[in-house]
Short mmCIF file of C-alpha atoms in Angstrom, two decimals:
data_model
loop_
_atom_site.label_atom_id
_atom_site.label_comp_id
_atom_site.label_asym_id
_atom_site.label_seq_id
_atom_site.Cartn_x
_atom_site.Cartn_y
_atom_site.Cartn_z
CA UNK A 10 47.19 5.07 25.40
CA UNK A 11 49.26 3.47 28.11
CA UNK A 12 52.96 2.95 27.54
CA UNK A 13 55.84 1.35 29.37
CA UNK A 14 59.55 1.85 28.90
CA UNK A 15 62.10 -0.69 30.03
CA UNK A 16 65.83 -0.47 29.63
CA UNK A 17 68.26 2.35 28.95
CA UNK A 18 67.08 5.17 26.76
CA UNK A 19 68.72 7.44 24.24
CA UNK A 20 68.93 11.20 24.70
CA UNK A 21 70.19 13.38 27.45
CA UNK A 22 67.00 12.91 29.31
CA UNK A 23 67.25 11.67 32.85
CA UNK A 24 64.78 12.02 35.65
CA UNK A 25 64.26 10.69 39.05
CA UNK A 26 61.30 9.83 41.17
CA UNK A 27 60.03 6.62 42.62
CA UNK A 28 60.82 3.90 45.04
CA UNK A 29 63.64 1.43 44.83
CA UNK A 30 66.55 -0.05 46.63
CA UNK A 31 70.11 -1.20 46.05
CA UNK A 32 71.44 -0.82 42.53
CA UNK A 33 68.17 0.51 41.15
CA UNK A 34 68.32 3.38 43.65
CA UNK A 35 71.73 4.28 42.24
CA UNK A 36 70.48 4.32 38.66
CA UNK A 37 67.29 6.30 39.11
CA UNK A 38 68.80 9.56 37.93
CA UNK A 39 71.05 8.29 35.25
CA UNK A 40 69.22 6.59 32.53
CA UNK A 41 67.41 8.78 30.06
CA UNK A 42 64.26 7.77 31.81
CA UNK A 43 60.90 9.28 31.19
CA UNK A 44 58.25 10.53 33.55
CA UNK A 45 55.08 12.57 33.54
CA UNK A 46 55.18 16.16 32.40
CA UNK A 47 54.34 19.26 34.33
CA UNK A 48 51.47 19.06 36.81
CA UNK A 49 50.78 15.41 36.09
CA UNK A 50 50.43 13.42 39.30
CA UNK A 51 51.21 9.88 38.27
CA UNK A 52 51.15 6.74 40.33
CA UNK A 53 54.47 5.22 41.38
CA UNK A 54 55.28 1.55 41.13
CA UNK A 55 57.22 -0.22 43.85
CA UNK A 56 60.58 -1.28 42.43
CA UNK A 57 61.02 -3.80 45.23
CA UNK A 58 58.64 -6.23 43.56
CA UNK A 59 59.19 -8.03 40.29
CA UNK A 60 55.49 -7.97 39.46
CA UNK A 61 54.29 -4.55 38.35
CA UNK A 62 50.59 -3.84 38.11
CA UNK A 63 49.90 -1.57 35.19
CA UNK A 64 47.55 1.27 35.91
CA UNK A 65 47.34 4.67 34.25
CA UNK A 66 50.49 5.34 32.32
CA UNK A 67 53.90 4.21 31.30
CA UNK A 68 56.02 2.31 33.79
CA UNK A 69 59.65 3.29 33.75
CA UNK A 70 62.05 0.70 35.09
CA UNK A 71 64.58 3.37 35.86
CA UNK A 72 62.49 5.92 37.73
CA UNK A 73 59.72 3.72 38.97
CA UNK A 74 57.30 6.28 37.57
CA UNK A 75 54.49 6.19 35.07
CA UNK A 76 54.16 8.32 32.00
CA UNK A 77 52.94 8.08 28.45
CA UNK A 78 53.99 8.15 24.81
CA UNK A 79 52.99 6.63 21.53
CA UNK A 80 54.36 5.03 18.43
CA UNK A 81 57.79 5.73 17.14
CA UNK A 82 57.48 9.38 18.12
CA UNK A 83 59.27 8.67 21.35
CA UNK A 84 58.79 11.24 24.06
CA UNK A 85 61.35 12.16 26.65
CA UNK A 86 59.06 12.68 29.62
CA UNK A 87 61.83 14.23 31.67
CA UNK A 88 61.58 17.26 29.40
CA UNK A 89 57.80 17.58 29.15
CA UNK A 90 56.93 21.17 30.02
CA UNK A 91 60.58 22.22 29.89
CA UNK A 92 61.02 25.95 29.38
CA UNK A 93 63.47 27.21 26.80
CA UNK A 94 66.56 28.67 28.47
CA UNK A 95 68.26 31.89 27.30
CA UNK A 96 71.92 31.47 26.54
CA UNK A 97 74.31 32.38 29.32
CA UNK A 98 75.71 35.89 29.59
CA UNK A 99 73.46 37.36 26.89
CA UNK A 100 74.61 41.00 26.52
CA UNK A 101 71.82 42.03 24.14
CA UNK A 102 68.97 44.39 24.96
CA UNK A 103 65.58 43.16 23.81
CA UNK A 104 62.35 44.97 23.11
CA UNK A 105 60.32 42.03 24.41
CA UNK A 106 60.81 38.70 26.15
CA UNK A 107 59.39 35.33 25.10
CA UNK A 108 58.85 32.14 27.05
CA UNK A 109 58.53 28.73 25.32
CA UNK A 110 57.35 25.53 27.01
CA UNK A 111 57.67 22.31 24.99
CA UNK A 112 55.83 18.98 25.07
CA UNK A 113 56.08 15.82 22.98
CA UNK A 114 58.87 14.21 21.01
CA UNK A 115 62.40 15.45 20.34
CA UNK A 116 61.22 16.97 17.06
CA UNK A 117 59.12 19.42 19.05
CA UNK A 118 62.07 20.44 21.21
CA UNK A 119 64.18 20.91 18.08
CA UNK A 120 61.37 23.04 16.64
CA UNK A 121 61.40 25.23 19.76
CA UNK A 122 65.05 25.99 18.98
CA UNK A 123 63.98 27.09 15.49
CA UNK A 124 61.24 29.31 16.94
CA UNK A 125 63.73 30.86 19.37
CA UNK A 126 66.09 31.67 16.51
CA UNK A 127 63.31 33.32 14.46
CA UNK A 128 62.17 35.42 17.43
CA UNK A 129 65.75 36.28 18.36
CA UNK A 130 66.36 37.75 14.91
CA UNK A 131 63.32 39.98 15.41
CA UNK A 132 64.67 41.42 18.66
CA UNK A 133 62.94 39.14 21.14
CA UNK A 134 64.91 37.63 24.02
CA UNK A 135 64.25 34.33 25.79
CA UNK A 136 63.36 34.07 29.46
CA UNK A 137 62.51 31.31 31.90
CA UNK A 138 60.69 33.78 34.12
CA UNK A 139 57.00 33.78 33.23
CA UNK A 140 56.49 37.04 35.09
CA UNK A 141 58.71 39.00 32.70
CA UNK A 142 57.48 37.36 29.50
CA UNK A 143 55.57 39.42 26.93
CA UNK A 144 54.98 36.35 24.75
CA UNK A 145 54.18 32.87 26.03
CA UNK A 146 54.28 29.92 23.63
CA UNK A 147 53.41 26.27 24.24
CA UNK A 148 54.82 23.85 21.66
CA UNK A 149 52.31 21.04 21.75
CA UNK A 150 51.94 17.33 21.07
CA UNK A 151 48.80 15.67 19.70
CA UNK A 152 49.89 12.04 19.78
CA UNK A 153 47.53 11.21 22.64
CA UNK A 154 44.60 12.71 24.50
CA UNK A 155 46.52 13.07 27.76
CA UNK A 156 49.10 15.30 26.06
CA UNK A 157 46.36 17.66 24.91
CA UNK A 158 44.73 17.67 28.37
CA UNK A 159 48.05 18.68 29.88
CA UNK A 160 48.32 21.66 27.53
CA UNK A 161 44.77 22.82 28.27
CA UNK A 162 45.43 22.61 32.00
CA UNK A 163 48.63 24.60 31.59
CA UNK A 164 46.77 27.31 29.67
CA UNK A 165 44.39 27.84 32.60
CA UNK A 166 47.44 28.52 34.78
CA UNK A 167 48.51 31.32 32.43
CA UNK A 168 45.17 33.10 32.75
CA UNK A 169 46.03 35.06 35.90
CA UNK A 170 49.36 36.12 34.41
CA UNK A 171 47.65 37.51 31.34
CA UNK A 172 45.08 39.34 33.45
CA UNK A 173 47.87 41.01 35.43
CA UNK A 174 50.07 41.95 32.47
CA UNK A 175 48.39 44.10 29.86
CA UNK A 176 49.45 43.23 26.32
CA UNK A 177 50.76 39.73 27.10
CA UNK A 178 50.17 37.34 24.18
CA UNK A 179 49.76 33.57 24.36
CA UNK A 180 50.38 31.29 21.39
CA UNK A 181 49.95 27.57 20.81
CA UNK A 182 52.45 25.95 18.44
CA UNK A 183 52.96 22.51 16.97
CA UNK A 184 50.87 19.42 16.35
CA UNK A 185 47.89 20.23 18.58
CA UNK A 186 47.61 23.61 16.84
CA UNK A 187 47.71 21.84 13.47
CA UNK A 188 45.08 19.28 14.47
CA UNK A 189 42.54 21.71 15.93
CA UNK A 190 43.29 24.78 13.80
CA UNK A 191 40.79 27.66 14.27
CA UNK A 192 38.73 25.48 16.60
CA UNK A 193 41.44 26.01 19.20
CA UNK A 194 40.77 29.75 19.25
CA UNK A 195 37.08 29.07 19.77
CA UNK A 196 37.66 26.58 22.59
CA UNK A 197 40.44 28.47 24.38
CA UNK A 198 39.56 32.19 24.46
CA UNK A 199 42.82 32.89 26.28
CA UNK A 200 44.86 31.99 23.19
CA UNK A 201 45.89 34.77 20.78
CA UNK A 202 47.86 32.76 18.19
CA UNK A 203 47.63 29.25 16.72
CA UNK A 204 50.66 28.27 14.61
CA UNK A 205 51.33 24.95 12.90
CA UNK A 206 54.79 23.34 12.62
CA UNK A 207 55.36 24.55 9.05
CA UNK A 208 54.44 28.20 9.74
CA UNK A 209 57.08 29.36 12.21
CA UNK A 210 58.65 31.79 9.74
CA UNK A 211 55.45 33.83 9.91
CA UNK A 212 55.59 34.18 13.71
CA UNK A 213 56.87 37.80 13.75
CA UNK A 214 53.95 38.89 11.58
CA UNK A 215 51.48 36.87 13.61
CA UNK A 216 52.79 38.43 16.83
CA UNK A 217 52.33 41.87 15.30
CA UNK A 218 48.80 41.00 14.19
CA UNK A 219 47.85 39.57 17.60
CA UNK A 220 49.26 42.71 19.23
CA UNK A 221 46.47 44.73 17.60
CA UNK A 222 43.84 42.62 19.33
CA UNK A 223 43.16 40.30 16.37
CA UNK A 224 43.36 36.52 16.71
CA UNK A 225 46.20 35.22 14.52
CA UNK A 226 46.41 31.79 12.90
CA UNK A 227 48.60 30.02 10.35
CA UNK A 228 48.34 26.24 10.12
CA UNK A 229 49.21 25.78 6.46
CA UNK A 230 51.26 22.64 5.85
CA UNK A 231 54.14 22.87 3.40
CA UNK A 232 55.65 20.43 0.91
CA UNK A 233 59.08 22.07 1.03
CA UNK A 234 59.63 23.83 4.39
CA UNK A 235 62.61 22.38 6.29
CA UNK A 236 63.99 25.53 8.03
CA UNK A 237 67.36 24.54 6.57
CA UNK A 238 68.66 28.13 6.51
CA UNK A 239 67.80 28.83 10.16
CA UNK A 240 70.50 28.16 12.72
CA UNK A 241 68.78 26.90 15.88
CA UNK A 242 69.43 28.65 19.18
CA UNK A 243 70.28 25.67 21.37
CA UNK A 244 68.15 24.74 24.34
CA UNK A 245 69.84 24.59 27.70
CA UNK A 246 71.69 21.27 27.36
CA UNK A 247 74.63 19.35 28.73
CA UNK A 248 76.85 20.90 26.05
CA UNK A 249 77.81 17.41 24.87
CA UNK A 250 74.80 16.09 22.93
CA UNK A 251 72.59 17.92 20.42
CA UNK A 252 69.71 17.08 18.10
CA UNK A 253 69.77 17.99 14.42
CA UNK A 254 66.60 17.79 12.33
CA UNK A 255 67.27 16.30 8.88
CA UNK A 256 63.71 16.03 7.55
CA UNK A 257 60.12 16.85 8.36
CA UNK A 258 56.78 15.12 7.94
CA UNK A 259 55.96 11.49 7.23
CA UNK A 260 54.63 9.58 4.20
CA UNK A 261 53.88 6.39 6.14
CA UNK A 262 50.20 6.10 6.91
CA UNK A 263 50.36 3.78 9.90
CA UNK A 264 46.75 3.21 10.92
CA UNK A 265 47.24 4.22 14.57
CA UNK A 266 49.30 7.39 14.00
CA UNK A 267 48.25 11.03 13.73
CA UNK A 268 51.66 12.37 12.62
CA UNK A 269 51.05 12.54 8.83
CA UNK A 270 48.02 14.72 9.53
CA UNK A 271 49.81 17.12 11.90
CA UNK A 272 53.27 17.35 10.30
CA UNK A 273 52.44 16.89 6.65
CA UNK A 274 54.22 15.14 3.83
CA UNK A 275 57.81 13.99 4.04
CA UNK A 276 60.57 16.33 2.81
CA UNK A 277 64.32 16.17 3.31
CA UNK A 278 66.55 19.05 4.30
CA UNK A 279 69.49 19.86 2.04
CA UNK A 280 72.60 17.88 2.93
CA UNK A 281 75.04 20.79 3.04
CA UNK A 282 73.06 22.63 5.73
CA UNK A 283 72.87 19.48 7.89
CA UNK A 284 76.61 18.82 7.67
CA UNK A 285 77.36 22.50 8.34
CA UNK A 286 75.17 22.50 11.44
CA UNK A 287 76.83 19.32 12.75
CA UNK A 288 80.31 20.75 12.07
CA UNK A 289 79.39 23.95 13.88
CA UNK A 290 78.21 21.95 16.89
CA UNK A 291 81.47 20.00 16.96
CA UNK A 292 83.52 23.20 16.79
CA UNK A 293 81.49 24.56 19.71
CA UNK A 294 82.46 21.56 21.83
CA UNK A 295 79.57 19.15 21.26
CA UNK A 296 80.67 15.56 20.89
CA UNK A 297 77.45 13.81 19.88
CA UNK A 298 74.69 14.61 17.39
CA UNK A 299 71.43 12.74 16.91
CA UNK A 300 69.95 13.08 13.43
CA UNK A 301 66.19 13.45 13.81
CA UNK A 302 63.26 12.61 11.58
CA UNK A 303 59.96 10.77 11.71
CA UNK A 304 61.61 8.19 9.42
CA UNK A 305 65.28 9.03 8.90
CA UNK A 306 65.98 6.04 6.64
CA UNK A 307 63.80 7.54 3.91
CA UNK A 308 65.98 10.68 3.81
CA UNK A 309 66.71 11.56 0.18
CA UNK A 310 68.11 14.79 -1.19
CA UNK A 311 68.66 15.48 -4.87
CA UNK A 312 71.63 17.84 -5.21
CA UNK A 313 70.94 18.99 -8.74
CA UNK A 314 73.91 21.35 -8.98
CA UNK A 315 76.33 18.52 -8.23
CA UNK A 316 74.30 15.88 -10.04
CA UNK A 317 74.26 13.80 -6.86
CA UNK A 318 71.53 11.97 -4.96
CA UNK A 319 72.15 11.77 -1.20
CA UNK A 320 70.62 8.83 0.64
CA UNK A 321 70.58 8.46 4.41
CA UNK A 322 73.62 6.19 4.26
CA UNK A 323 75.59 8.86 2.40
CA UNK A 324 74.43 11.55 4.83
CA UNK A 325 75.56 9.44 7.77
CA UNK A 326 78.97 9.08 6.18
CA UNK A 327 79.35 12.82 5.57
CA UNK A 328 78.47 13.63 9.19
CA UNK A 329 80.78 10.90 10.51
CA UNK A 330 83.68 12.32 8.48
CA UNK A 331 83.47 15.69 10.30
CA UNK A 332 85.66 14.19 13.03
CA UNK A 333 86.23 10.76 14.58
CA UNK A 334 85.57 12.49 17.92
CA UNK A 335 81.98 13.31 16.95
CA UNK A 336 79.54 10.53 17.73
CA UNK A 337 76.57 10.14 15.41
CA UNK A 338 73.17 8.70 16.37
CA UNK A 339 69.83 8.75 14.58
CA UNK A 340 66.14 8.32 15.33
CA UNK A 341 63.78 6.90 14.21
CA UNK A 342 64.01 4.08 11.65
CA UNK A 343 61.14 2.36 9.85
CA UNK A 344 61.90 -1.34 9.34
CA UNK A 345 60.90 -1.18 5.66
CA UNK A 346 63.41 1.57 4.90
CA UNK A 347 66.64 0.76 6.76
CA UNK A 348 69.04 -0.51 4.09
CA UNK A 349 72.25 -2.49 3.85
CA UNK A 350 73.91 0.76 2.78
CA UNK A 351 73.03 2.29 6.15
CA UNK A 352 74.13 -0.80 8.08
CA UNK A 353 77.46 -1.09 6.26
CA UNK A 354 78.09 2.63 6.78
CA UNK A 355 77.44 2.19 10.50
CA UNK A 356 79.85 -0.74 10.58
CA UNK A 357 82.51 1.19 8.65
CA UNK A 358 82.74 4.20 10.98
CA UNK A 359 83.52 3.66 14.64
CA UNK A 360 81.92 7.00 15.58
CA UNK A 361 78.50 6.03 14.19
CA UNK A 362 76.86 4.45 17.20
CA UNK A 363 75.97 0.75 17.12
CA UNK A 364 72.34 1.28 18.02
CA UNK A 365 69.12 1.00 16.00
CA UNK A 366 65.62 1.79 17.21
CA UNK A 367 63.51 -0.53 15.04
CA UNK A 368 59.80 -0.32 15.98
CA UNK A 369 57.99 -3.63 15.47
CA UNK A 370 54.56 -2.60 16.90
CA UNK A 371 53.30 -6.20 16.66
CA UNK A 372 54.74 -9.65 15.99
CA UNK A 373 51.65 -10.77 14.09
CA UNK A 374 51.57 -10.40 10.31
CA UNK A 375 47.79 -10.03 10.42
CA UNK A 376 48.06 -7.13 12.88
CA UNK A 377 50.89 -5.53 10.92
CA UNK A 378 48.69 -5.52 7.83
CA UNK A 379 45.84 -3.87 9.74
CA UNK A 380 48.31 -1.31 11.08
CA UNK A 381 49.50 -0.63 7.51
CA UNK A 382 53.11 -1.26 8.52
CA UNK A 383 53.96 -2.70 5.05
CA UNK A 384 56.09 -5.60 6.29
CA UNK A 385 55.48 -9.09 7.65
CA UNK A 386 56.66 -10.85 10.77
CA UNK A 387 59.17 -12.86 8.76
CA UNK A 388 60.47 -9.78 6.95
CA UNK A 389 61.09 -8.00 10.27
CA UNK A 390 62.91 -11.00 11.75
CA UNK A 391 65.12 -11.14 8.65
CA UNK A 392 65.96 -7.46 9.13
CA UNK A 393 66.99 -8.12 12.75
CA UNK A 394 69.16 -11.00 11.51
CA UNK A 395 70.77 -8.71 8.94
CA UNK A 396 71.60 -6.06 11.54
CA UNK A 397 73.27 -8.65 13.77
CA UNK A 398 75.08 -10.22 10.82
CA UNK A 399 76.65 -6.92 9.78
CA UNK A 400 77.10 -5.55 13.33
CA UNK A 401 77.07 -8.35 15.93
CA UNK A 402 77.52 -5.81 18.73
CA UNK A 403 74.60 -3.57 17.68
CA UNK A 404 71.98 -2.64 20.27
CA UNK A 405 68.34 -2.86 19.16
CA UNK A 406 65.25 -1.32 20.74
CA UNK A 407 61.61 -1.27 19.69
CA UNK A 408 58.04 -0.02 20.09
CA UNK A 409 55.28 -2.50 20.93
CA UNK A 410 51.49 -2.03 20.91
CA UNK A 411 49.18 -4.27 22.94
CA UNK A 412 45.51 -4.63 22.08
CA UNK A 413 45.25 -3.05 18.64
CA UNK A 414 41.87 -3.49 16.92
CA UNK A 415 40.75 -7.17 16.63
CA UNK A 416 43.94 -8.49 18.28
CA UNK A 417 43.55 -12.09 19.42
CA UNK A 418 45.61 -14.21 21.81
CA UNK A 419 47.53 -15.80 18.96
CA UNK A 420 48.52 -12.32 17.71
CA UNK A 421 49.66 -11.38 21.20
CA UNK A 422 51.74 -14.56 21.53
CA UNK A 423 53.38 -13.73 18.18
CA UNK A 424 54.42 -10.37 19.68
CA UNK A 425 55.97 -11.99 22.76
CA UNK A 426 57.76 -14.45 20.49
CA UNK A 427 59.24 -11.80 18.19
CA UNK A 428 60.44 -9.80 21.21
CA UNK A 429 62.33 -12.83 22.48
CA UNK A 430 63.69 -13.53 19.01
CA UNK A 431 64.92 -9.94 18.59
CA UNK A 432 66.43 -9.74 22.12
CA UNK A 433 65.60 -6.05 22.55
CA UNK A 434 67.76 -4.04 24.93
CA UNK A 435 64.87 -1.62 25.45
CA UNK A 436 61.23 -1.30 24.46
CA UNK A 437 58.55 1.37 24.50
CA UNK A 438 55.38 -0.54 25.29
CA UNK A 439 51.81 0.65 25.44
CA UNK A 440 48.26 -0.42 24.88
CA UNK A 441 46.27 0.96 22.00
CA UNK A 442 43.78 3.81 22.23
CA UNK A 443 42.45 5.47 19.12
CA UNK A 444 43.19 9.05 18.08
CA UNK A 445 40.76 11.23 16.10
CA UNK A 446 41.41 11.36 12.37
CA UNK A 447 43.65 8.31 12.12
CA UNK A 448 43.02 5.52 9.64
CA UNK A 449 42.28 3.10 12.49
CA UNK A 450 39.67 5.43 13.95
CA UNK A 451 37.94 5.65 10.58
CA UNK A 452 38.23 2.00 9.57
CA UNK A 453 38.24 -0.23 12.63
CA UNK A 454 36.44 -0.73 15.90
CA UNK A 455 38.54 -0.46 19.07
CA UNK A 456 37.12 -3.77 20.27
CA UNK A 457 39.72 -5.24 22.65
CA UNK A 458 38.50 -4.77 26.26
CA UNK A 459 40.75 -2.55 28.37
CA UNK A 460 41.36 -5.24 31.00
CA UNK A 461 42.61 -7.54 28.23
CA UNK A 462 44.85 -4.79 26.84
CA UNK A 463 46.38 -4.23 30.28
CA UNK A 464 46.91 -7.91 30.92
CA UNK A 465 48.64 -8.35 27.57
CA UNK A 466 50.71 -5.25 28.16
CA UNK A 467 51.82 -6.64 31.52
CA UNK A 468 53.01 -9.80 29.80
CA UNK A 469 54.93 -7.70 27.26
CA UNK A 470 56.50 -5.73 30.12
CA UNK A 471 57.49 -8.92 31.92
CA UNK A 472 59.13 -10.18 28.75
CA UNK A 473 61.11 -6.96 28.34
CA UNK A 474 62.26 -7.09 31.97
CA UNK A 475 63.74 -10.49 31.24
CA UNK A 476 65.35 -9.34 27.99
CA UNK A 477 66.82 -6.14 29.49
CA UNK A 478 68.41 -8.00 32.38
CA UNK A 479 69.84 -10.66 30.08
CA UNK A 480 71.22 -7.96 27.79
CA UNK A 481 73.00 -6.18 30.63
CA UNK A 482 74.30 -9.43 32.10
CA UNK A 483 75.95 -10.19 28.76
CA UNK A 484 77.92 -6.95 29.17
CA UNK A 485 79.51 -7.95 32.49
CA UNK A 486 83.27 -8.07 32.15
CA UNK A 487 83.29 -6.19 28.83
CA UNK A 488 85.13 -2.92 28.28
CA UNK A 489 83.43 -0.09 26.38
CA UNK A 490 84.44 3.27 25.03
CA UNK A 491 82.04 5.72 26.65
CA UNK A 492 81.25 9.39 26.18
CA UNK A 493 80.93 11.28 29.46
CA UNK A 494 77.72 13.32 29.55
CA UNK A 495 78.02 14.72 33.06
CA UNK A 496 78.20 14.10 36.78
CA UNK A 497 75.90 11.45 38.19
CA UNK A 498 72.83 13.02 39.75
CA UNK A 499 73.13 10.61 42.64
CA UNK A 500 76.77 11.22 43.49
CA UNK A 501 79.22 13.98 42.67
CA UNK A 502 81.93 11.33 42.86
CA UNK A 503 80.59 9.46 39.80
CA UNK A 504 80.37 10.13 36.08
CA UNK A 505 77.36 9.27 33.91
CA UNK A 506 78.28 8.16 30.38
CA UNK A 507 76.94 6.15 27.44
CA UNK A 508 78.46 3.52 25.27
CA UNK A 509 77.92 3.16 21.54
CA UNK A 510 74.99 0.81 22.16
CA UNK A 511 73.20 3.62 24.04
CA UNK A 512 73.52 2.03 27.46
CA UNK A 513 74.17 4.24 30.47
CA UNK A 514 77.31 3.38 32.46
CA UNK A 515 78.02 4.89 35.88
CA UNK A 516 81.59 4.86 37.17
CA UNK A 517 83.73 6.61 39.82
CA UNK A 518 85.60 9.74 38.78
CA UNK A 519 88.64 8.77 40.84
CA UNK A 520 91.67 11.01 40.25
CA UNK A 521 91.45 11.15 36.47
CA UNK A 522 91.44 14.56 34.80
CA UNK A 523 88.20 14.14 32.85
CA UNK A 524 85.24 16.37 31.99
CA UNK A 525 81.92 16.10 30.13
CA UNK A 526 82.61 15.49 26.44
CA UNK A 527 85.67 13.34 27.12
CA UNK A 528 85.94 9.66 26.22
CA UNK A 529 87.14 6.85 28.47
CA UNK A 530 87.41 3.07 28.41
CA UNK A 531 85.27 1.57 31.16
CA UNK A 532 85.03 -2.04 32.28
CA UNK A 533 81.54 -3.20 33.34
CA UNK A 534 81.56 -4.73 36.82
CA UNK A 535 77.89 -4.74 37.89
CA UNK A 536 74.45 -4.36 36.33
CA UNK A 537 70.73 -4.30 36.85
CA UNK A 538 67.88 -4.30 34.34
CA UNK A 539 68.47 -0.61 33.68
CA UNK A 540 72.06 0.47 34.18
CA UNK A 541 75.64 -0.71 34.00
CA UNK A 542 78.23 0.12 36.67
CA UNK A 543 81.91 0.09 35.89
CA UNK A 544 85.43 1.30 36.47
CA UNK A 545 87.81 3.31 34.29
CA UNK A 546 90.58 1.21 32.79
CA UNK A 547 91.96 3.81 30.36
CA UNK A 548 91.50 7.46 29.43
CA UNK A 549 91.47 8.52 25.77
#
């Protein structure tokens, strides 16, 4: 599946590679952009031309690079293959060292923090040095074929290490492990352990079993596992933004998506543990949390002891009340589930960010029905209207698929039309390719020729270029409260920050006494399709 991202992106993810000039050169490092993971040699587009020919991957306006993702499980390609970092100044002595490399969406990276905590409690210490690792884990993604190919290639690179170090164990975690199960052990003889996303508590026992020379596997899915009682050991981050998992699994059976089959049924984490984790992060100096779930708007927790039912809107409120200095974001929403309660809660609290990622996938009601999205074109447009009615300043982004099964030109034109109607600040855009086990693979024929898919995708990309530029131009002259995430990668003299609408703003440090995690009021003076440039007008 080929995907394209245009516009500013949420998360702390920024990466740089690719051609460009002028303002785009300045923004390359700043904008939560995505790129190919480890050992992927992707083609680079030339930012100097408005027309971009789509080839083998996702075009990123910010980096000029190509990479891939799928559906509403948005991947931060800057972090693909990122190794878990031990915390600084660790005084503990460990019996063994583990190394974790993560691929896929933010849920996978959050899961790696859970795994690290479980292993830590058993006396294992993290390392980023493969040579000193006794245990090597790859936390995998199964959303597309390319993601799985990347993991298999990476495993071959571990072979020599394992041959040199007697007793080294290699484990595969996550969605790819869940999809392939025992077959993975048959196909990849190098692998000692295969562990699904609901089985991480059993890792210590599986490590012990694999240490005896036996192959170890646990891919049982759970209806109640949320890891609520496990305090994650944080990945190496900017110390400002953190991700907090609020639920696991997905009950939506979108025809193109493999997630329900790899992460199981939907279950919500208990509210008290979520709020406690967010409060702990704030007390440790973090100033932004992103509440994570495959479909956060369907969060529902029944607190029987208090006789209270907690919806996502109520959870948002409880997290926002921790402190007005703690920003709250969330990802991802399903259009059928985001409620007025959520929107009014966002509008009520200044520290809940005015940004909604609302995947449309297609603008055609016929295609939406085939995709099993459970809403119509008109229903989606009404939801966009409602968001803008309650929060006129809210940023909206989306996911768009080109060339799903049986798509015709009229369906494609409906997609272009709904994009223009919704005025997206950002879109994740890709053409369809089927994944084994999905409803679409079982029910429909992938009958749209690839050249047609690519041509339609190019037209979607061109539309988003137009929308992203118009969105940023509307911000010229406005002043925003921004949260400083760190120094600009392009210049030590500049800060990189985000506003509530999730747009990156770059501005000179000047003589102000500011640091990452501080807020400032910044006036927007320049823009491109990807980034805003500004100047401090007030410190907070």
